[in-house]
PDB file of C-alpha atoms in Angstrom:
ATOM      1  CA  MET A   1     -14.945  -2.649  19.414  1.00 65.00           C
ATOM      2  CA  ALA A   2     -17.531  -1.821  16.013  1.00 83.00           C
ATOM      3  CA  ILE A   3     -15.836   0.176  13.498  1.00 95.00           C
ATOM      4  CA  GLN A   4     -18.200   2.662  12.253  1.00 96.00           C
ATOM      5  CA  THR A   5     -15.531   5.921  11.484  1.00 98.00           C
ATOM      6  CA  VAL A   6     -11.978   5.182   9.977  1.00 98.00           C
ATOM      7  CA  GLY A   7      -9.451   8.000  10.365  1.00 98.00           C
ATOM      8  CA  ILE A   8      -6.854   7.823   7.570  1.00 98.00           C
ATOM      9  CA  ILE A   9      -3.198   9.447   8.277  1.00 98.00           C
ATOM     10  CA  GLY A  10      -2.544  11.015   4.757  1.00 97.00           C
ATOM     11  CA  ALA A  11      -4.681  11.882   1.464  1.00 97.00           C
ATOM     12  CA  GLY A  12      -2.513  10.576  -1.259  1.00 94.00           C
ATOM     13  CA  THR A  13      -2.534   8.219  -3.864  1.00 93.00           C
ATOM     14  CA  MET A  14      -3.509   4.990  -1.294  1.00 95.00           C
ATOM     15  CA  GLY A  15      -4.766   7.371   1.553  1.00 97.00           C
ATOM     16  CA  ASN A  16      -7.315   8.942  -0.712  1.00 97.00           C
ATOM     17  CA  GLY A  17      -8.076   5.042  -2.228  1.00 97.00           C
ATOM     18  CA  ILE A  18      -8.411   4.098   1.335  1.00 98.00           C
ATOM     19  CA  ALA A  19     -11.434   6.847   1.602  1.00 98.00           C
ATOM     20  CA  GLN A  20     -13.018   5.414  -1.292  1.00 98.00           C
ATOM     21  CA  ALA A  21     -13.631   2.461  -0.303  1.00 98.00           C
ATOM     22  CA  CYS A  22     -14.709   2.897   3.086  1.00 98.00           C
ATOM     23  CA  ALA A  23     -17.304   5.842   2.226  1.00 98.00           C
ATOM     24  CA  VAL A  24     -18.378   3.486  -0.998  1.00 98.00           C
ATOM     25  CA  ALA A  25     -19.180   0.668   2.041  1.00 97.00           C
ATOM     26  CA  GLY A  26     -20.807   3.411   3.756  1.00 97.00           C
ATOM     27  CA  VAL A  27     -18.551   3.552   6.251  1.00 98.00           C
ATOM     28  CA  LYS A  28     -17.317   7.303   7.529  1.00 98.00           C
ATOM     29  CA  VAL A  29     -13.838   8.543   6.847  1.00 98.00           C
ATOM     30  CA  VAL A  30     -12.126  11.066   8.458  1.00 98.00           C
ATOM     31  CA  MET A  31      -8.801  12.117   6.080  1.00 98.00           C
ATOM     32  CA  VAL A  32      -6.427  14.293   7.560  1.00 98.00           C
ATOM     33  CA  ASP A  33      -2.763  15.548   5.825  1.00 97.00           C
ATOM     34  CA  ILE A  34      -0.593  18.499   6.810  1.00 95.00           C
ATOM     35  CA  ALA A  35      -1.888  21.058   4.352  1.00 96.00           C
ATOM     36  CA  GLN A  36      -5.430  21.885   3.078  1.00 97.00           C
ATOM     37  CA  ALA A  37      -4.218  21.669  -0.255  1.00 98.00           C
ATOM     38  CA  ALA A  38      -3.020  18.146   0.032  1.00 97.00           C
ATOM     39  CA  VAL A  39      -6.359  16.937   1.394  1.00 98.00           C
ATOM     40  CA  ASP A  40      -8.247  19.023  -1.356  1.00 98.00           C
ATOM     41  CA  LYS A  41      -6.018  17.404  -3.963  1.00 97.00           C
ATOM     42  CA  GLY A  42      -7.430  14.119  -2.044  1.00 98.00           C
ATOM     43  CA  ILE A  43     -11.037  14.725  -2.003  1.00 98.00           C
ATOM     44  CA  ALA A  44     -10.866  15.598  -5.335  1.00 98.00           C
ATOM     45  CA  ALA A  45      -9.143  12.490  -6.464  1.00 97.00           C
ATOM     46  CA  VAL A  46     -11.943  10.608  -4.079  1.00 98.00           C
ATOM     47  CA  ALA A  47     -14.650  12.549  -6.539  1.00 98.00           C
ATOM     48  CA  GLY A  48     -13.184  11.962  -9.967  1.00 97.00           C
ATOM     49  CA  SER A  49     -12.384   8.420  -9.838  1.00 97.00           C
ATOM     50  CA  LEU A  50     -16.266   8.400  -8.544  1.00 98.00           C
ATOM     51  CA  ASP A  51     -17.061  10.165 -11.732  1.00 97.00           C
ATOM     52  CA  ARG A  52     -15.190   7.345 -13.795  1.00 97.00           C
ATOM     53  CA  LEU A  53     -17.413   4.338 -11.886  1.00 97.00           C
ATOM     54  CA  ILE A  54     -20.531   5.833 -12.734  1.00 97.00           C
ATOM     55  CA  LYS A  55     -19.286   6.412 -16.759  1.00 96.00           C
ATOM     56  CA  LYS A  56     -18.943   2.721 -16.201  1.00 95.00           C
ATOM     57  CA  GLU A  57     -22.505   2.272 -15.146  1.00 95.00           C
ATOM     58  CA  LYS A  58     -20.993   0.995 -11.979  1.00 94.00           C
ATOM     59  CA  LEU A  59     -22.546   3.912  -9.473  1.00 95.00           C
ATOM     60  CA  THR A  60     -24.723   6.032  -9.688  1.00 96.00           C
ATOM     61  CA  ALA A  61     -24.762   9.758  -8.704  1.00 97.00           C
ATOM     62  CA  ALA A  62     -26.669   9.386  -5.992  1.00 97.00           C
ATOM     63  CA  GLN A  63     -24.424   7.093  -4.558  1.00 97.00           C
ATOM     64  CA  LYS A  64     -21.062   9.621  -5.340  1.00 97.00           C
ATOM     65  CA  ASP A  65     -22.909  12.024  -3.199  1.00 97.00           C
ATOM     66  CA  ALA A  66     -24.110   9.316  -0.332  1.00 98.00           C
ATOM     67  CA  ALA A  67     -19.987   8.985  -0.614  1.00 98.00           C
ATOM     68  CA  LEU A  68     -18.332  11.875  -0.614  1.00 98.00           C
ATOM     69  CA  ALA A  69     -20.980  13.089   2.116  1.00 98.00           C
ATOM     70  CA  LEU A  70     -18.870  10.728   4.486  1.00 98.00           C
ATOM     71  CA  ILE A  71     -15.437  11.943   3.872  1.00 98.00           C
ATOM     72  CA  LYS A  72     -14.141  15.105   5.817  1.00 98.00           C
ATOM     73  CA  GLY A  73     -11.317  16.634   5.519  1.00 98.00           C
ATOM     74  CA  SER A  74      -9.185  17.714   8.131  1.00 98.00           C
ATOM     75  CA  THR A  75      -5.357  18.928   8.986  1.00 98.00           C
ATOM     76  CA  ASP A  76      -6.176  19.080  12.237  1.00 97.00           C
ATOM     77  CA  TYR A  77      -5.032  15.301  14.024  1.00 96.00           C
ATOM     78  CA  ALA A  78      -7.913  15.786  16.796  1.00 97.00           C
ATOM     79  CA  GLU A  79     -10.664  14.912  14.646  1.00 97.00           C
ATOM     80  CA  LEU A  80      -8.949  11.689  14.022  1.00 98.00           C
ATOM     81  CA  LYS A  81     -10.240  11.277  17.883  1.00 97.00           C
ATOM     82  CA  SER A  82     -13.889   9.931  16.465  1.00 96.00           C
ATOM     83  CA  ALA A  83     -12.053   6.713  15.079  1.00 98.00           C
ATOM     84  CA  GLN A  84     -12.137   3.568  16.359  1.00 98.00           C
ATOM     85  CA  LEU A  85      -9.445   2.815  13.954  1.00 98.00           C
ATOM     86  CA  VAL A  86      -6.866   5.152  11.887  1.00 98.00           C
ATOM     87  CA  ILE A  87      -4.947   4.142   9.900  1.00 98.00           C
ATOM     88  CA  GLU A  88      -1.723   5.494   8.616  1.00 98.00           C
ATOM     89  CA  ALA A  89      -0.864   5.787   4.808  1.00 96.00           C
ATOM     90  CA  ALA A  90       1.910   9.093   4.822  1.00 93.00           C
ATOM     91  CA  THR A  91       5.015   8.230   2.416  1.00 87.00           C
ATOM     92  CA  GLU A  92       7.129   4.984   3.088  1.00 85.00           C
ATOM     93  CA  ASN A  93       9.676   6.629   4.984  1.00 86.00           C
ATOM     94  CA  GLU A  94      10.640   5.476   8.408  1.00 89.00           C
ATOM     95  CA  ALA A  95      11.305   8.533  10.739  1.00 92.00           C
ATOM     96  CA  LEU A  96       8.458  10.013   8.910  1.00 94.00           C
ATOM     97  CA  LYS A  97       5.960   7.152  10.158  1.00 95.00           C
ATOM     98  CA  PHE A  98       7.283   7.080  13.659  1.00 96.00           C
ATOM     99  CA  LYS A  99       6.746  10.062  14.201  1.00 96.00           C
ATOM    100  CA  ILE A 100       3.567  10.535  13.258  1.00 97.00           C
ATOM    101  CA  LEU A 101       2.756   7.181  14.544  1.00 97.00           C
ATOM    102  CA  LYS A 102       3.767   8.725  18.392  1.00 97.00           C
ATOM    103  CA  GLN A 103       1.991  11.911  17.909  1.00 96.00           C
ATOM    104  CA  VAL A 104      -1.148  10.091  17.195  1.00 97.00           C
ATOM    105  CA  ASP A 105      -0.764   7.633  20.056  1.00 98.00           C
ATOM    106  CA  GLU A 106      -0.862  10.634  22.684  1.00 97.00           C
ATOM    107  CA  LEU A 107      -4.127  11.703  20.884  1.00 97.00           C
ATOM    108  CA  LEU A 108      -6.265   8.609  20.513  1.00 97.00           C
ATOM    109  CA  ALA A 109      -8.031   7.009  23.590  1.00 97.00           C
ATOM    110  CA  PRO A 110      -6.336   3.582  24.353  1.00 97.00           C
ATOM    111  CA  GLU A 111      -8.648   1.220  22.993  1.00 96.00           C
ATOM    112  CA  VAL A 112      -8.480   2.925  19.351  1.00 98.00           C
ATOM    113  CA  ILE A 113      -6.821   0.220  16.430  1.00 98.00           C
ATOM    114  CA  ILE A 114      -3.984   2.007  14.505  1.00 98.00           C
ATOM    115  CA  ALA A 115      -2.432   0.441  11.367  1.00 98.00           C
ATOM    116  CA  SER A 116      -0.221   1.109   9.034  1.00 97.00           C
ATOM    117  CA  ASN A 117      -0.217   0.833   5.349  1.00 95.00           C
ATOM    118  CA  THR A 118       3.821   0.357   4.748  1.00 92.00           C
ATOM    119  CA  SER A 119       4.639  -2.172   2.130  1.00 87.00           C
ATOM    120  CA  SER A 120       7.803  -2.346   3.443  1.00 83.00           C
ATOM    121  CA  ILE A 121       8.287  -1.551   7.350  1.00 90.00           C
ATOM    122  CA  SER A 122       7.817  -3.960   9.719  1.00 94.00           C
ATOM    123  CA  ILE A 123       4.759  -3.888  11.961  1.00 97.00           C
ATOM    124  CA  THR A 124       6.541  -5.461  14.722  1.00 97.00           C
ATOM    125  CA  GLN A 125       9.212  -2.547  14.900  1.00 96.00           C
ATOM    126  CA  LEU A 126       6.146   0.181  14.097  1.00 97.00           C
ATOM    127  CA  ALA A 127       4.157  -0.913  16.945  1.00 98.00           C
ATOM    128  CA  ALA A 128       6.668  -0.303  19.257  1.00 96.00           C
ATOM    129  CA  ALA A 129       6.619   3.261  18.255  1.00 95.00           C
ATOM    130  CA  THR A 130       2.913   3.820  20.323  1.00 97.00           C
ATOM    131  CA  SER A 131       2.138   2.631  23.805  1.00 97.00           C
ATOM    132  CA  ARG A 132      -0.356  -0.144  22.006  1.00 98.00           C
ATOM    133  CA  SER A 133       0.984  -3.004  20.581  1.00 98.00           C
ATOM    134  CA  GLU A 134      -1.670  -5.144  20.967  1.00 98.00           C
ATOM    135  CA  ARG A 135      -3.725  -2.967  19.027  1.00 98.00           C
ATOM    136  CA  PHE A 136      -1.770  -1.940  16.042  1.00 98.00           C
ATOM    137  CA  ILE A 137      -1.678  -4.086  12.668  1.00 98.00           C
ATOM    138  CA  GLY A 138      -0.594  -3.380   9.232  1.00 98.00           C
ATOM    139  CA  MET A 139      -3.031  -3.254   6.516  1.00 98.00           C
ATOM    140  CA  HIS A 140      -1.551  -3.227   3.127  1.00 96.00           C
ATOM    141  CA  PHE A 141      -4.051  -2.181   0.433  1.00 96.00           C
ATOM    142  CA  PHE A 142      -2.919  -2.328  -2.655  1.00 93.00           C
ATOM    143  CA  ASN A 143      -2.702   0.065  -5.625  1.00 87.00           C
ATOM    144  CA  PRO A 144      -5.414   1.235  -6.985  1.00 90.00           C
ATOM    145  CA  VAL A 145      -7.178   1.125  -4.054  1.00 95.00           C
ATOM    146  CA  PRO A 146     -10.770   1.275  -5.254  1.00 95.00           C
ATOM    147  CA  MET A 147      -9.764  -1.934  -7.729  1.00 93.00           C
ATOM    148  CA  MET A 148      -7.752  -4.170  -6.172  1.00 95.00           C
ATOM    149  CA  ALA A 149      -9.407  -6.865  -4.125  1.00 97.00           C
ATOM    150  CA  LEU A 150      -6.028  -7.679  -1.580  1.00 97.00           C
ATOM    151  CA  VAL A 151      -5.370  -6.263   1.545  1.00 98.00           C
ATOM    152  CA  GLU A 152      -2.630  -8.201   3.098  1.00 98.00           C
ATOM    153  CA  ILE A 153      -3.319  -8.300   7.079  1.00 98.00           C
ATOM    154  CA  ILE A 154       0.081  -8.167   8.825  1.00 98.00           C
ATOM    155  CA  ARG A 155       0.403  -9.271  12.940  1.00 98.00           C
ATOM    156  CA  GLY A 156       2.924  -8.185  14.645  1.00 97.00           C
ATOM    157  CA  TYR A 157       4.475  -9.541  17.325  1.00 97.00           C
ATOM    158  CA  LEU A 158       2.560  -8.628  19.731  1.00 98.00           C
ATOM    159  CA  THR A 159      -1.189  -8.108  17.801  1.00 98.00           C
ATOM    160  CA  SER A 160      -3.972  -9.049  19.380  1.00 98.00           C
ATOM    161  CA  ASP A 161      -6.329 -11.787  18.389  1.00 98.00           C
ATOM    162  CA  GLU A 162      -9.464  -9.197  18.927  1.00 97.00           C
ATOM    163  CA  THR A 163      -7.227  -6.289  16.228  1.00 98.00           C
ATOM    164  CA  HIS A 164      -6.693  -8.466  14.001  1.00 98.00           C
ATOM    165  CA  ASP A 165     -10.263 -10.105  13.988  1.00 97.00           C
ATOM    166  CA  ALA A 166     -11.652  -6.361  13.572  1.00 97.00           C
ATOM    167  CA  VAL A 167      -9.917  -5.455  11.052  1.00 98.00           C
ATOM    168  CA  LYS A 168     -10.416  -8.690   9.247  1.00 97.00           C
ATOM    169  CA  ALA A 169     -13.668  -7.986   9.392  1.00 97.00           C
ATOM    170  CA  LEU A 170     -13.359  -3.952   7.771  1.00 98.00           C
ATOM    171  CA  ALA A 171     -11.822  -5.586   5.088  1.00 98.00           C
ATOM    172  CA  VAL A 172     -14.607  -7.386   4.250  1.00 97.00           C
ATOM    173  CA  ARG A 173     -16.972  -5.204   4.856  1.00 97.00           C
ATOM    174  CA  LEU A 174     -14.941  -3.062   2.159  1.00 97.00           C
ATOM    175  CA  GLY A 175     -15.462  -5.641  -0.016  1.00 97.00           C
ATOM    176  CA  LYS A 176     -11.851  -6.607  -0.255  1.00 98.00           C
ATOM    177  CA  SER A 177     -10.390  -9.933   0.160  1.00 98.00           C
ATOM    178  CA  PRO A 178      -7.911  -9.936   2.997  1.00 98.00           C
ATOM    179  CA  ILE A 179      -5.061 -12.596   3.986  1.00 98.00           C
ATOM    180  CA  THR A 180      -3.388 -12.903   6.883  1.00 98.00           C
ATOM    181  CA  VAL A 181       0.533 -12.550   6.913  1.00 96.00           C
ATOM    182  CA  LYS A 182       2.932 -12.406   9.853  1.00 96.00           C
ATOM    183  CA  ASN A 183       5.430 -10.104   9.964  1.00 96.00           C
ATOM    184  CA  ALA A 184       8.722 -10.479   7.732  1.00 94.00           C
ATOM    185  CA  PRO A 185      10.438  -8.534   5.065  1.00 91.00           C
ATOM    186  CA  GLY A 186       8.069  -7.948   1.872  1.00 90.00           C
ATOM    187  CA  PHE A 187       5.093  -9.375   3.872  1.00 95.00           C
ATOM    188  CA  VAL A 188       3.770 -12.112   1.421  1.00 96.00           C
ATOM    189  CA  VAL A 189       2.801 -11.087  -2.190  1.00 95.00           C
ATOM    190  CA  ASN A 190       6.420  -8.230  -2.626  1.00 93.00           C
ATOM    191  CA  ARG A 191       8.300 -11.156  -0.936  1.00 94.00           C
ATOM    192  CA  ILE A 192       7.437 -13.440  -4.176  1.00 96.00           C
ATOM    193  CA  LEU A 193       6.849 -10.645  -7.056  1.00 96.00           C
ATOM    194  CA  VAL A 194       9.765  -8.397  -6.582  1.00 96.00           C
ATOM    195  CA  PRO A 195      12.357 -10.993  -6.863  1.00 97.00           C
ATOM    196  CA  MET A 196      10.721 -12.401 -10.091  1.00 98.00           C
ATOM    197  CA  ILE A 197      10.590  -9.119 -11.694  1.00 98.00           C
ATOM    198  CA  ASN A 198      14.537  -8.947 -11.103  1.00 98.00           C
ATOM    199  CA  GLU A 199      14.481 -12.512 -12.035  1.00 98.00           C
ATOM    200  CA  ALA A 200      13.131 -11.229 -15.301  1.00 98.00           C
ATOM    201  CA  PHE A 201      15.722  -8.468 -15.514  1.00 98.00           C
ATOM    202  CA  PHE A 202      18.193 -11.127 -15.573  1.00 98.00           C
ATOM    203  CA  VAL A 203      17.149 -12.869 -18.081  1.00 98.00           C
ATOM    204  CA  LEU A 204      16.482  -9.641 -20.478  1.00 98.00           C
ATOM    205  CA  SER A 205      20.446  -8.689 -19.498  1.00 98.00           C
ATOM    206  CA  GLU A 206      21.692 -12.635 -20.658  1.00 98.00           C
ATOM    207  CA  GLY A 207      20.176 -12.232 -24.105  1.00 98.00           C
ATOM    208  CA  LEU A 208      17.891 -14.659 -23.533  1.00 98.00           C
ATOM    209  CA  ALA A 209      15.067 -13.038 -24.485  1.00 98.00           C
ATOM    210  CA  THR A 210      13.959 -10.080 -26.027  1.00 98.00           C
ATOM    211  CA  ALA A 211      11.277  -7.582 -23.274  1.00 98.00           C
ATOM    212  CA  GLU A 212       8.385  -8.386 -25.367  1.00 98.00           C
ATOM    213  CA  ASP A 213       8.832 -12.039 -25.714  1.00 98.00           C
ATOM    214  CA  ILE A 214       9.552 -12.414 -21.816  1.00 98.00           C
ATOM    215  CA  ASP A 215       6.231 -10.288 -20.783  1.00 98.00           C
ATOM    216  CA  ALA A 216       4.556 -12.526 -23.463  1.00 98.00           C
ATOM    217  CA  GLY A 217       5.802 -15.743 -21.837  1.00 98.00           C
ATOM    218  CA  MET A 218       4.536 -14.780 -18.592  1.00 98.00           C
ATOM    219  CA  LYS A 219       1.523 -13.843 -20.323  1.00 98.00           C
ATOM    220  CA  LEU A 220       1.044 -16.513 -21.943  1.00 98.00           C
ATOM    221  CA  GLY A 221       2.157 -19.383 -20.163  1.00 98.00           C
ATOM    222  CA  CYS A 222       1.780 -18.167 -16.524  1.00 97.00           C
ATOM    223  CA  ASN A 223      -1.258 -16.555 -17.463  1.00 97.00           C
ATOM    224  CA  GLN A 224      -0.531 -13.026 -15.768  1.00 96.00           C
ATOM    225  CA  PRO A 225      -2.171 -10.264 -16.853  1.00 95.00           C
ATOM    226  CA  ILE A 226       1.028  -8.058 -17.013  1.00 97.00           C
ATOM    227  CA  GLY A 227       4.458  -9.073 -17.903  1.00 98.00           C
ATOM    228  CA  PRO A 228       7.549  -8.504 -15.475  1.00 98.00           C
ATOM    229  CA  LEU A 229       8.586  -5.979 -17.117  1.00 98.00           C
ATOM    230  CA  ALA A 230       5.835  -4.000 -18.087  1.00 97.00           C
ATOM    231  CA  LEU A 231       5.443  -4.223 -14.377  1.00 96.00           C
ATOM    232  CA  ALA A 232       8.364  -2.983 -13.156  1.00 97.00           C
ATOM    233  CA  ASP A 233       7.710   0.395 -15.360  1.00 96.00           C
ATOM    234  CA  MET A 234       4.698   0.652 -13.818  1.00 93.00           C
ATOM    235  CA  ILE A 235       6.008   0.087 -10.082  1.00 90.00           C
ATOM    236  CA  GLY A 236       8.986   2.260 -11.014  1.00 93.00           C
ATOM    237  CA  LEU A 237      12.345   0.273 -11.209  1.00 96.00           C
ATOM    238  CA  ASP A 238      13.745   2.563  -8.385  1.00 93.00           C
ATOM    239  CA  VAL A 239      11.049   1.246  -6.306  1.00 88.00           C
ATOM    240  CA  CYS A 240      11.427  -2.009  -7.421  1.00 94.00           C
ATOM    241  CA  LEU A 241      15.579  -2.192  -6.787  1.00 94.00           C
ATOM    242  CA  ALA A 242      15.428  -0.517  -3.160  1.00 89.00           C
ATOM    243  CA  VAL A 243      13.346  -3.417  -2.205  1.00 90.00           C
ATOM    244  CA  MET A 244      15.067  -5.776  -3.559  1.00 94.00           C
ATOM    245  CA  GLU A 245      18.421  -4.257  -1.261  1.00 93.00           C
ATOM    246  CA  VAL A 246      15.885  -4.101   1.971  1.00 88.00           C
ATOM    247  CA  TYR A 247      15.556  -7.902   0.922  1.00 93.00           C
ATOM    248  CA  LEU A 248      19.696  -8.344   0.198  1.00 94.00           C
ATOM    249  CA  ALA A 249      20.527  -6.220   3.666  1.00 92.00           C
ATOM    250  CA  GLN A 250      17.783  -7.943   6.158  1.00 91.00           C
ATOM    251  CA  PHE A 251      17.745 -11.968   4.737  1.00 94.00           C
ATOM    252  CA  GLY A 252      21.663 -11.769   3.873  1.00 95.00           C
ATOM    253  CA  ASP A 253      21.356 -14.410   1.799  1.00 96.00           C
ATOM    254  CA  SER A 254      22.417 -13.520  -2.120  1.00 96.00           C
ATOM    255  CA  LYS A 255      18.934 -14.943  -3.969  1.00 96.00           C
ATOM    256  CA  TYR A 256      18.207 -10.832  -3.459  1.00 96.00           C
ATOM    257  CA  ARG A 257      20.768  -9.776  -5.269  1.00 97.00           C
ATOM    258  CA  PRO A 258      19.531  -6.714  -7.241  1.00 98.00           C
ATOM    259  CA  CYS A 259      20.215  -7.469 -11.576  1.00 98.00           C
ATOM    260  CA  PRO A 260      23.085  -5.054 -12.445  1.00 98.00           C
ATOM    261  CA  LEU A 261      20.890  -4.297 -15.221  1.00 98.00           C
ATOM    262  CA  LEU A 262      18.607  -3.018 -12.847  1.00 98.00           C
ATOM    263  CA  LYS A 263      21.271  -1.159 -10.816  1.00 98.00           C
ATOM    264  CA  GLU A 264      21.968   0.670 -14.598  1.00 98.00           C
ATOM    265  CA  MET A 265      18.527   1.527 -15.513  1.00 98.00           C
ATOM    266  CA  VAL A 266      18.076   3.384 -12.178  1.00 98.00           C
ATOM    267  CA  ALA A 267      21.197   5.509 -12.066  1.00 98.00           C
ATOM    268  CA  ALA A 268      20.353   5.990 -15.365  1.00 98.00           C
ATOM    269  CA  GLY A 269      17.458   7.984 -14.892  1.00 98.00           C
ATOM    270  CA  GLN A 270      15.541   5.101 -16.860  1.00 98.00           C
ATOM    271  CA  LEU A 271      12.556   4.914 -13.886  1.00 97.00           C
ATOM    272  CA  GLY A 272       9.541   3.497 -15.960  1.00 96.00           C
ATOM    273  CA  ARG A 273       6.679   5.103 -17.303  1.00 95.00           C
ATOM    274  CA  LYS A 274       7.278   7.926 -14.326  1.00 92.00           C
ATOM    275  CA  THR A 275      10.059   9.302 -15.961  1.00 96.00           C
ATOM    276  CA  LYS A 276       8.696   8.158 -20.011  1.00 97.00           C
ATOM    277  CA  ARG A 277      11.707   5.529 -20.170  1.00 98.00           C
ATOM    278  CA  GLY A 278      12.372   1.990 -18.340  1.00 98.00           C
ATOM    279  CA  VAL A 279      11.863  -1.062 -20.135  1.00 98.00           C
ATOM    280  CA  TYR A 280       9.800   0.178 -22.217  1.00 98.00           C
ATOM    281  CA  ALA A 281       9.734   3.709 -24.329  1.00 97.00           C
ATOM    282  CA  TYR A 282       6.506   5.660 -22.905  1.00 97.00           C
TER     283      TYR A 282
END
């Protein structure tokens, strides 16, 4: 089944970013959120992002207008019936996602594929909330979606080859470079990245080097564009801690023990860029 229209549930940062990526590639979008204000804000965010691309001469005004014309915002879930693929991009809350998925599953035709943009919740578990486990998959986009090339495509236990192939083809059409991942806590990228960030906090807490030198070492010695501590500030120290706690609980392996310094900083409310203070001051 060719994917002509993509439905997106959630007009926040990830939802409107996915909407932009689809629309710029010529794919019709129906973006749904619970409040009209949220929908309007999401569409405005896309327009602003496209304006920045025009200033950088990566897009023309005509291309911006064409992309925006392909995005339909709504508060009515029934509008999603026109889509061949619906991507759930709601807040990373398991109970909320289950509620949304059950609701849209009852609404959509049986052949429609449902994907979740979750970064941590089991795809197999989310699929079980629907009647279409074979046509359920994970599409983990990375922020900012329009700029980041990677999409993790996560197969649940029952995800069919046809579903995987259709979603992978769409990701390529959007100009992304997808990788296929089995369902497991953290999938691939975060499974490697967040423990590395945690280890950087251990190195910092042990006084082996300053934060600046730790980050410089990883940038210059490992060719990373940003150091792990600066990246943690960007992600949010509370998010990093939450992910490590999930890994510790689900794997039961002490190597995922969160660094005490990380826990202390979160307890103190120093969460990174969003609070103007984390490892660094902003």
